PDB file of N, CA and C in Angstrom:
ATOM      1  N   GLU A   1      50.427 -68.541 -39.625  1.00 52.00           N
ATOM      2  CA  GLU A   1      50.005 -66.858 -38.931  1.00 52.00           C
ATOM      3  C   GLU A   1      49.818 -67.384 -37.851  1.00 52.00           C
ATOM      4  N   ILE A   2      49.552 -66.299 -36.686  1.00 59.00           N
ATOM      5  CA  ILE A   2      49.616 -66.600 -34.814  1.00 59.00           C
ATOM      6  C   ILE A   2      47.866 -66.747 -34.887  1.00 59.00           C
ATOM      7  N   SER A   3      47.373 -67.002 -34.034  1.00 65.00           N
ATOM      8  CA  SER A   3      46.235 -67.617 -33.677  1.00 65.00           C
ATOM      9  C   SER A   3      46.257 -66.159 -32.132  1.00 65.00           C
ATOM     10  N   LEU A   4      45.501 -65.173 -32.771  1.00 67.00           N
ATOM     11  CA  LEU A   4      45.406 -63.896 -31.468  1.00 67.00           C
ATOM     12  C   LEU A   4      44.494 -64.515 -30.171  1.00 67.00           C
ATOM     13  N   GLY A   5      43.760 -65.701 -30.462  1.00 66.00           N
ATOM     14  CA  GLY A   5      43.195 -66.361 -29.385  1.00 66.00           C
ATOM     15  C   GLY A   5      43.815 -66.594 -28.450  1.00 66.00           C
ATOM     16  N   LEU A   6      45.491 -66.847 -29.093  1.00 55.00           N
ATOM     17  CA  LEU A   6      46.168 -66.995 -27.817  1.00 55.00           C
ATOM     18  C   LEU A   6      46.765 -66.137 -26.921  1.00 55.00           C
ATOM     19  N   VAL A   7      46.536 -64.867 -27.323  1.00 70.00           N
ATOM     20  CA  VAL A   7      46.699 -64.030 -26.829  1.00 70.00           C
ATOM     21  C   VAL A   7      45.972 -63.476 -25.720  1.00 70.00           C
ATOM     22  N   GLY A   8      44.438 -63.941 -26.284  1.00 77.00           N
ATOM     23  CA  GLY A   8      43.601 -63.590 -24.934  1.00 77.00           C
ATOM     24  C   GLY A   8      42.366 -62.422 -25.950  1.00 77.00           C
ATOM     25  N   SER A   9      42.557 -62.739 -27.282  1.00 84.00           N
ATOM     26  CA  SER A   9      41.941 -61.525 -28.215  1.00 84.00           C
ATOM     27  C   SER A   9      40.775 -61.997 -28.698  1.00 84.00           C
ATOM     28  N   GLU A  10      39.715 -61.283 -29.323  1.00 85.00           N
ATOM     29  CA  GLU A  10      38.744 -62.631 -29.973  1.00 85.00           C
ATOM     30  C   GLU A  10      38.718 -62.264 -31.037  1.00 85.00           C
ATOM     31  N   MET A  11      38.060 -62.550 -32.183  1.00 85.00           N
ATOM     32  CA  MET A  11      37.952 -62.210 -33.793  1.00 85.00           C
ATOM     33  C   MET A  11      37.070 -61.217 -34.097  1.00 85.00           C
ATOM     34  N   CYS A  12      36.980 -60.173 -34.795  1.00 84.00           N
ATOM     35  CA  CYS A  12      35.848 -59.465 -34.789  1.00 84.00           C
ATOM     36  C   CYS A  12      34.938 -60.428 -35.585  1.00 84.00           C
ATOM     37  N   ILE A  13      33.271 -60.430 -35.687  1.00 85.00           N
ATOM     38  CA  ILE A  13      32.875 -61.005 -36.533  1.00 85.00           C
ATOM     39  C   ILE A  13      32.566 -60.743 -38.300  1.00 85.00           C
ATOM     40  N   ARG A  14      32.728 -59.172 -38.013  1.00 81.00           N
ATOM     41  CA  ARG A  14      32.168 -58.456 -39.947  1.00 81.00           C
ATOM     42  C   ARG A  14      34.138 -58.224 -40.097  1.00 81.00           C
ATOM     43  N   ASP A  15      34.963 -58.648 -39.673  1.00 79.00           N
ATOM     44  CA  ASP A  15      36.629 -58.324 -40.227  1.00 79.00           C
ATOM     45  C   ASP A  15      37.068 -59.403 -39.209  1.00 79.00           C
ATOM     46  N   ARG A  16      37.676 -60.214 -40.115  1.00 81.00           N
ATOM     47  CA  ARG A  16      38.703 -61.157 -39.618  1.00 81.00           C
ATOM     48  C   ARG A  16      39.876 -60.903 -39.039  1.00 81.00           C
ATOM     49  N   CYS A  17      40.591 -59.893 -39.834  1.00 83.00           N
ATOM     50  CA  CYS A  17      41.814 -58.741 -39.606  1.00 83.00           C
ATOM     51  C   CYS A  17      41.668 -58.040 -38.194  1.00 83.00           C
ATOM     52  N   LEU A  18      40.407 -57.680 -37.348  1.00 86.00           N
ATOM     53  CA  LEU A  18      40.291 -56.839 -36.229  1.00 86.00           C
ATOM     54  C   LEU A  18      40.282 -58.228 -35.194  1.00 86.00           C
ATOM     55  N   TYR A  19      41.167 -58.104 -34.451  1.00 87.00           N
ATOM     56  CA  TYR A  19      41.343 -58.504 -32.927  1.00 87.00           C
ATOM     57  C   TYR A  19      40.416 -57.475 -31.813  1.00 87.00           C
ATOM     58  N   TYR A  20      39.784 -58.496 -30.322  1.00 88.00           N
ATOM     59  CA  TYR A  20      39.401 -57.180 -29.283  1.00 88.00           C
ATOM     60  C   TYR A  20      39.520 -58.140 -27.936  1.00 88.00           C
ATOM     61  N   GLN A  21      40.000 -57.715 -27.572  1.00 87.00           N
ATOM     62  CA  GLN A  21      39.660 -57.720 -25.565  1.00 87.00           C
ATOM     63  C   GLN A  21      39.328 -56.386 -24.994  1.00 87.00           C
ATOM     64  N   TYR A  22      38.610 -56.939 -23.633  1.00 86.00           N
ATOM     65  CA  TYR A  22      38.294 -56.359 -22.709  1.00 86.00           C
ATOM     66  C   TYR A  22      39.591 -56.370 -21.402  1.00 86.00           C
ATOM     67  N   LYS A  23      39.724 -55.479 -21.020  1.00 80.00           N
ATOM     68  CA  LYS A  23      41.191 -55.508 -20.264  1.00 80.00           C
ATOM     69  C   LYS A  23      40.587 -54.337 -19.402  1.00 80.00           C
ATOM     70  N   ASN A  24      40.848 -54.416 -17.342  1.00 79.00           N
ATOM     71  CA  ASN A  24      40.640 -53.254 -16.781  1.00 79.00           C
ATOM     72  C   ASN A  24      39.578 -52.158 -17.263  1.00 79.00           C
ATOM     73  N   GLY A  25      38.801 -52.508 -17.467  1.00 84.00           N
ATOM     74  CA  GLY A  25      37.204 -51.734 -18.233  1.00 84.00           C
ATOM     75  C   GLY A  25      37.792 -51.394 -19.782  1.00 84.00           C
ATOM     76  N   ASN A  26      38.663 -51.098 -20.668  1.00 85.00           N
ATOM     77  CA  ASN A  26      39.114 -50.818 -21.134  1.00 85.00           C
ATOM     78  C   ASN A  26      39.203 -51.754 -22.296  1.00 85.00           C
ATOM     79  N   ILE A  27      39.025 -51.348 -24.019  1.00 86.00           N
ATOM     80  CA  ILE A  27      39.149 -52.046 -24.995  1.00 86.00           C
ATOM     81  C   ILE A  27      40.399 -52.271 -25.782  1.00 86.00           C
ATOM     82  N   GLU A  28      40.722 -53.109 -26.055  1.00 87.00           N
ATOM     83  CA  GLU A  28      42.444 -53.354 -26.908  1.00 87.00           C
ATOM     84  C   GLU A  28      42.097 -53.754 -27.913  1.00 87.00           C
ATOM     85  N   LEU A  29      42.396 -53.186 -29.194  1.00 86.00           N
ATOM     86  CA  LEU A  29      42.207 -54.009 -30.587  1.00 86.00           C
ATOM     87  C   LEU A  29      43.161 -54.120 -31.152  1.00 86.00           C
ATOM     88  N   ILE A  30      43.769 -55.085 -31.559  1.00 86.00           N
ATOM     89  CA  ILE A  30      45.170 -55.328 -32.417  1.00 86.00           C
ATOM     90  C   ILE A  30      44.256 -55.944 -34.420  1.00 86.00           C
ATOM     91  N   LEU A  31      45.044 -55.411 -34.870  1.00 84.00           N
ATOM     92  CA  LEU A  31      44.735 -55.086 -36.503  1.00 84.00           C
ATOM     93  C   LEU A  31      45.702 -56.555 -37.035  1.00 84.00           C
ATOM     94  N   GLN A  32      45.907 -57.375 -37.799  1.00 83.00           N
ATOM     95  CA  GLN A  32      46.922 -58.508 -38.383  1.00 83.00           C
ATOM     96  C   GLN A  32      46.457 -58.773 -39.336  1.00 83.00           C
ATOM     97  N   GLN A  33      47.459 -58.544 -39.979  1.00 80.00           N
ATOM     98  CA  GLN A  33      47.632 -59.023 -41.650  1.00 80.00           C
ATOM     99  C   GLN A  33      49.151 -59.873 -42.151  1.00 80.00           C
ATOM    100  N   VAL A  34      48.827 -61.325 -41.630  1.00 79.00           N
ATOM    101  CA  VAL A  34      49.514 -62.555 -41.799  1.00 79.00           C
ATOM    102  C   VAL A  34      50.456 -62.102 -40.567  1.00 79.00           C
ATOM    103  N   ASN A  35      51.963 -61.553 -40.830  1.00 79.00           N
ATOM    104  CA  ASN A  35      52.779 -61.232 -39.518  1.00 79.00           C
ATOM    105  C   ASN A  35      52.870 -59.921 -39.571  1.00 79.00           C
ATOM    106  N   ASP A  36      51.614 -59.103 -39.815  1.00 82.00           N
ATOM    107  CA  ASP A  36      51.625 -57.363 -39.621  1.00 82.00           C
ATOM    108  C   ASP A  36      50.824 -57.434 -38.126  1.00 82.00           C
ATOM    109  N   PHE A  37      51.581 -56.571 -37.216  1.00 85.00           N
ATOM    110  CA  PHE A  37      50.639 -56.383 -36.066  1.00 85.00           C
ATOM    111  C   PHE A  37      50.360 -54.752 -36.302  1.00 85.00           C
ATOM    112  N   LYS A  38      48.957 -54.321 -35.281  1.00 85.00           N
ATOM    113  CA  LYS A  38      49.295 -53.308 -35.211  1.00 85.00           C
ATOM    114  C   LYS A  38      48.303 -53.298 -34.353  1.00 85.00           C
ATOM    115  N   ILE A  39      48.586 -52.635 -32.648  1.00 86.00           N
ATOM    116  CA  ILE A  39      47.873 -52.853 -31.454  1.00 86.00           C
ATOM    117  C   ILE A  39      47.523 -51.279 -31.308  1.00 86.00           C
ATOM    118  N   LEU A  40      46.454 -51.323 -30.471  1.00 84.00           N
ATOM    119  CA  LEU A  40      46.339 -50.159 -30.026  1.00 84.00           C
ATOM    120  C   LEU A  40      45.769 -50.542 -28.442  1.00 84.00           C
ATOM    121  N   ALA A  41      46.128 -49.912 -28.177  1.00 86.00           N
ATOM    122  CA  ALA A  41      45.684 -49.632 -26.489  1.00 86.00           C
ATOM    123  C   ALA A  41      45.973 -48.435 -25.729  1.00 86.00           C
ATOM    124  N   LYS A  42      44.583 -48.666 -24.651  1.00 83.00           N
ATOM    125  CA  LYS A  42      45.173 -47.173 -24.161  1.00 83.00           C
ATOM    126  C   LYS A  42      46.121 -46.734 -23.148  1.00 83.00           C
ATOM    127  N   MET A  43      46.790 -47.772 -22.663  1.00 84.00           N
ATOM    128  CA  MET A  43      47.712 -47.729 -21.663  1.00 84.00           C
ATOM    129  C   MET A  43      49.554 -48.636 -22.596  1.00 84.00           C
ATOM    130  N   LYS A  44      50.631 -47.925 -22.103  1.00 86.00           N
ATOM    131  CA  LYS A  44      52.145 -47.986 -22.890  1.00 86.00           C
ATOM    132  C   LYS A  44      51.994 -49.796 -22.373  1.00 86.00           C
ATOM    133  N   GLN A  45      51.574 -49.942 -20.849  1.00 88.00           N
ATOM    134  CA  GLN A  45      52.049 -51.010 -19.628  1.00 88.00           C
ATOM    135  C   GLN A  45      51.220 -52.831 -20.769  1.00 88.00           C
ATOM    136  N   ILE A  46      49.735 -51.847 -21.313  1.00 85.00           N
ATOM    137  CA  ILE A  46      48.927 -53.346 -21.873  1.00 85.00           C
ATOM    138  C   ILE A  46      49.779 -53.327 -23.340  1.00 85.00           C
ATOM    139  N   TYR A  47      49.455 -52.548 -24.286  1.00 86.00           N
ATOM    140  CA  TYR A  47      50.599 -52.524 -25.271  1.00 86.00           C
ATOM    141  C   TYR A  47      52.067 -53.152 -25.314  1.00 86.00           C
ATOM    142  N   ASN A  48      52.786 -52.826 -24.517  1.00 89.00           N
ATOM    143  CA  ASN A  48      54.055 -53.519 -24.039  1.00 89.00           C
ATOM    144  C   ASN A  48      53.468 -55.423 -24.192  1.00 89.00           C
ATOM    145  N   GLU A  49      52.905 -56.103 -23.042  1.00 88.00           N
ATOM    146  CA  GLU A  49      51.656 -56.802 -22.531  1.00 88.00           C
ATOM    147  C   GLU A  49      51.377 -58.017 -24.184  1.00 88.00           C
ATOM    148  N   ILE A  50      50.847 -57.098 -25.104  1.00 86.00           N
ATOM    149  CA  ILE A  50      50.374 -58.026 -25.517  1.00 86.00           C
ATOM    150  C   ILE A  50      50.997 -58.135 -26.767  1.00 86.00           C
ATOM    151  N   GLY A  51      52.395 -57.038 -26.872  1.00 88.00           N
ATOM    152  CA  GLY A  51      53.146 -57.453 -27.284  1.00 88.00           C
ATOM    153  C   GLY A  51      54.349 -58.181 -27.378  1.00 88.00           C
ATOM    154  N   SER A  52      54.693 -58.500 -25.899  1.00 90.00           N
ATOM    155  CA  SER A  52      55.346 -59.937 -25.804  1.00 90.00           C
ATOM    156  C   SER A  52      54.532 -61.130 -26.120  1.00 90.00           C
ATOM    157  N   LEU A  53      53.065 -60.907 -25.620  1.00 86.00           N
ATOM    158  CA  LEU A  53      52.621 -62.274 -26.093  1.00 86.00           C
ATOM    159  C   LEU A  53      52.817 -62.559 -27.232  1.00 86.00           C
ATOM    160  N   ILE A  54      52.446 -61.852 -28.784  1.00 86.00           N
ATOM    161  CA  ILE A  54      52.568 -61.783 -29.873  1.00 86.00           C
ATOM    162  C   ILE A  54      53.975 -62.391 -29.808  1.00 86.00           C
ATOM    163  N   GLN A  55      55.033 -61.685 -29.596  1.00 89.00           N
ATOM    164  CA  GLN A  55      56.209 -62.001 -29.877  1.00 89.00           C
ATOM    165  C   GLN A  55      56.925 -63.097 -29.423  1.00 89.00           C
ATOM    166  N   GLU A  56      56.474 -63.916 -28.947  1.00 87.00           N
ATOM    167  CA  GLU A  56      56.764 -64.984 -27.900  1.00 87.00           C
ATOM    168  C   GLU A  56      56.582 -66.650 -28.817  1.00 87.00           C
ATOM    169  N   ARG A  57      55.447 -65.687 -30.312  1.00 83.00           N
ATOM    170  CA  ARG A  57      55.086 -67.158 -31.133  1.00 83.00           C
ATOM    171  C   ARG A  57      55.390 -66.591 -32.742  1.00 83.00           C
ATOM    172  N   MET A  58      56.369 -65.389 -32.818  1.00 84.00           N
ATOM    173  CA  MET A  58      56.878 -65.252 -33.636  1.00 84.00           C
ATOM    174  C   MET A  58      58.438 -65.375 -33.819  1.00 84.00           C
ATOM    175  N   THR A  59      58.506 -65.918 -34.819  1.00 85.00           N
ATOM    176  CA  THR A  59      60.239 -66.284 -35.397  1.00 85.00           C
ATOM    177  C   THR A  59      61.359 -65.015 -35.986  1.00 85.00           C
ATOM    178  N   PHE A  60      61.033 -63.656 -35.495  1.00 85.00           N
ATOM    179  CA  PHE A  60      61.320 -63.217 -36.307  1.00 85.00           C
ATOM    180  C   PHE A  60      61.118 -61.812 -34.994  1.00 85.00           C
ATOM    181  N   GLU A  61      61.734 -60.355 -34.667  1.00 87.00           N
ATOM    182  CA  GLU A  61      61.494 -59.996 -34.098  1.00 87.00           C
ATOM    183  C   GLU A  61      60.618 -58.813 -34.764  1.00 87.00           C
ATOM    184  N   LEU A  62      59.553 -58.407 -33.896  1.00 82.00           N
ATOM    185  CA  LEU A  62      58.556 -57.340 -33.872  1.00 82.00           C
ATOM    186  C   LEU A  62      59.330 -56.334 -33.717  1.00 82.00           C
ATOM    187  N   ASN A  63      58.736 -55.272 -34.692  1.00 82.00           N
ATOM    188  CA  ASN A  63      59.001 -53.518 -35.067  1.00 82.00           C
ATOM    189  C   ASN A  63      58.363 -52.557 -34.633  1.00 82.00           C
ATOM    190  N   GLU A  64      58.445 -51.642 -33.760  1.00 81.00           N
ATOM    191  CA  GLU A  64      57.518 -50.738 -33.260  1.00 81.00           C
ATOM    192  C   GLU A  64      57.519 -49.326 -34.026  1.00 81.00           C
ATOM    193  N   MET A  65      56.309 -49.336 -34.442  1.00 77.00           N
ATOM    194  CA  MET A  65      56.523 -48.314 -35.685  1.00 77.00           C
ATOM    195  C   MET A  65      55.665 -47.315 -35.391  1.00 77.00           C
ATOM    196  N   GLY A  66      55.550 -46.874 -34.298  1.00 78.00           N
ATOM    197  CA  GLY A  66      54.663 -45.624 -33.814  1.00 78.00           C
ATOM    198  C   GLY A  66      53.212 -45.466 -34.498  1.00 78.00           C
ATOM    199  N   LEU A  67      52.910 -43.944 -34.192  1.00 78.00           N
ATOM    200  CA  LEU A  67      51.274 -43.886 -34.805  1.00 78.00           C
ATOM    201  C   LEU A  67      51.396 -43.861 -36.528  1.00 78.00           C
ATOM    202  N   ILE A  68      50.436 -44.526 -36.825  1.00 81.00           N
ATOM    203  CA  ILE A  68      49.994 -45.040 -38.284  1.00 81.00           C
ATOM    204  C   ILE A  68      49.063 -44.066 -38.284  1.00 81.00           C
ATOM    205  N   LYS A  69      48.623 -43.918 -39.814  1.00 86.00           N
ATOM    206  CA  LYS A  69      47.418 -43.429 -40.398  1.00 86.00           C
ATOM    207  C   LYS A  69      46.687 -44.806 -41.237  1.00 86.00           C
ATOM    208  N   LYS A  70      47.256 -45.468 -41.438  1.00 85.00           N
ATOM    209  CA  LYS A  70      46.954 -46.823 -42.132  1.00 85.00           C
ATOM    210  C   LYS A  70      47.954 -47.954 -42.583  1.00 85.00           C
ATOM    211  N   PHE A  71      46.946 -49.298 -42.276  1.00 80.00           N
ATOM    212  CA  PHE A  71      47.513 -50.164 -41.967  1.00 80.00           C
ATOM    213  C   PHE A  71      46.392 -51.307 -43.003  1.00 80.00           C
ATOM    214  N   ASN A  72      47.048 -51.604 -44.156  1.00 77.00           N
ATOM    215  CA  ASN A  72      46.199 -52.833 -44.625  1.00 77.00           C
ATOM    216  C   ASN A  72      44.964 -52.072 -44.814  1.00 77.00           C
ATOM    217  N   GLY A  73      45.172 -51.077 -45.464  1.00 81.00           N
ATOM    218  CA  GLY A  73      43.732 -50.771 -45.979  1.00 81.00           C
ATOM    219  C   GLY A  73      42.592 -49.669 -44.698  1.00 81.00           C
ATOM    220  N   VAL A  74      43.031 -50.117 -44.371  1.00 83.00           N
ATOM    221  CA  VAL A  74      42.637 -50.083 -43.186  1.00 83.00           C
ATOM    222  C   VAL A  74      42.810 -48.500 -42.567  1.00 83.00           C
ATOM    223  N   TYR A  75      42.161 -47.511 -42.361  1.00 87.00           N
ATOM    224  CA  TYR A  75      42.301 -46.329 -42.196  1.00 87.00           C
ATOM    225  C   TYR A  75      42.136 -46.065 -40.085  1.00 87.00           C
ATOM    226  N   VAL A  76      43.139 -45.305 -39.902  1.00 86.00           N
ATOM    227  CA  VAL A  76      43.548 -45.332 -38.274  1.00 86.00           C
ATOM    228  C   VAL A  76      43.815 -44.044 -37.536  1.00 86.00           C
ATOM    229  N   GLU A  77      43.194 -43.387 -37.397  1.00 88.00           N
ATOM    230  CA  GLU A  77      43.005 -41.857 -36.694  1.00 88.00           C
ATOM    231  C   GLU A  77      42.786 -42.115 -34.986  1.00 88.00           C
ATOM    232  N   GLN A  78      44.364 -41.262 -34.460  1.00 82.00           N
ATOM    233  CA  GLN A  78      44.852 -41.517 -33.231  1.00 82.00           C
ATOM    234  C   GLN A  78      44.494 -40.329 -32.964  1.00 82.00           C
ATOM    235  N   THR A  79      43.972 -39.718 -31.440  1.00 83.00           N
ATOM    236  CA  THR A  79      44.269 -38.430 -30.913  1.00 83.00           C
ATOM    237  C   THR A  79      44.256 -39.484 -29.251  1.00 83.00           C
ATOM    238  N   LYS A  80      44.863 -38.011 -28.200  1.00 81.00           N
ATOM    239  CA  LYS A  80      44.135 -38.434 -27.395  1.00 81.00           C
ATOM    240  C   LYS A  80      43.082 -39.030 -26.417  1.00 81.00           C
ATOM    241  N   TYR A  81      42.315 -38.152 -27.437  1.00 86.00           N
ATOM    242  CA  TYR A  81      41.029 -38.503 -26.586  1.00 86.00           C
ATOM    243  C   TYR A  81      40.333 -40.287 -27.677  1.00 86.00           C
ATOM    244  N   TYR A  82      40.575 -40.526 -28.730  1.00 84.00           N
ATOM    245  CA  TYR A  82      39.857 -41.761 -29.149  1.00 84.00           C
ATOM    246  C   TYR A  82      40.748 -42.647 -30.317  1.00 84.00           C
ATOM    247  N   THR A  83      40.863 -43.562 -30.434  1.00 82.00           N
ATOM    248  CA  THR A  83      41.307 -44.110 -31.770  1.00 82.00           C
ATOM    249  C   THR A  83      39.512 -44.379 -32.963  1.00 82.00           C
ATOM    250  N   LEU A  84      40.028 -44.139 -33.655  1.00 85.00           N
ATOM    251  CA  LEU A  84      39.091 -44.410 -34.734  1.00 85.00           C
ATOM    252  C   LEU A  84      39.369 -45.019 -35.628  1.00 85.00           C
ATOM    253  N   LEU A  85      38.994 -46.223 -36.325  1.00 84.00           N
ATOM    254  CA  LEU A  85      39.244 -47.424 -37.270  1.00 84.00           C
ATOM    255  C   LEU A  85      38.169 -47.138 -39.017  1.00 84.00           C
ATOM    256  N   HIS A  86      38.480 -47.310 -40.022  1.00 86.00           N
ATOM    257  CA  HIS A  86      38.252 -46.883 -40.772  1.00 86.00           C
ATOM    258  C   HIS A  86      38.028 -47.330 -41.990  1.00 86.00           C
ATOM    259  N   CYS A  87      37.110 -47.276 -43.267  1.00 83.00           N
ATOM    260  CA  CYS A  87      37.457 -48.082 -44.105  1.00 83.00           C
ATOM    261  C   CYS A  87      37.433 -46.465 -45.324  1.00 83.00           C
ATOM    262  N   GLU A  88      37.166 -46.015 -44.839  1.00 78.00           N
ATOM    263  CA  GLU A  88      37.011 -44.048 -45.807  1.00 78.00           C
ATOM    264  C   GLU A  88      38.541 -43.099 -46.170  1.00 78.00           C
ATOM    265  N   PRO A  89      39.142 -42.889 -47.255  1.00 73.00           N
ATOM    266  CA  PRO A  89      39.520 -42.014 -47.238  1.00 73.00           C
ATOM    267  C   PRO A  89      39.953 -40.702 -46.328  1.00 73.00           C
TER     268      PRO A  89
END
């Protein structure tokens, strides 16, 4: 398992699979379940930077899955205005 603290993120105190970091006034979120990751970032450049930092620590290649609706029990709603994470369908 990769420690996301090594890529500059802090673990959420309420959910151990959710990590966050603030960069340039924006918040980036990373959901992790063992070796599965979902990166939520406002800017594609930041998304790519986080993905590269994670990839450096992986033994296999990461795959980009695009927009998702559910990740390991967490529902994800993404629009151009916001990203909402919740546990209710």
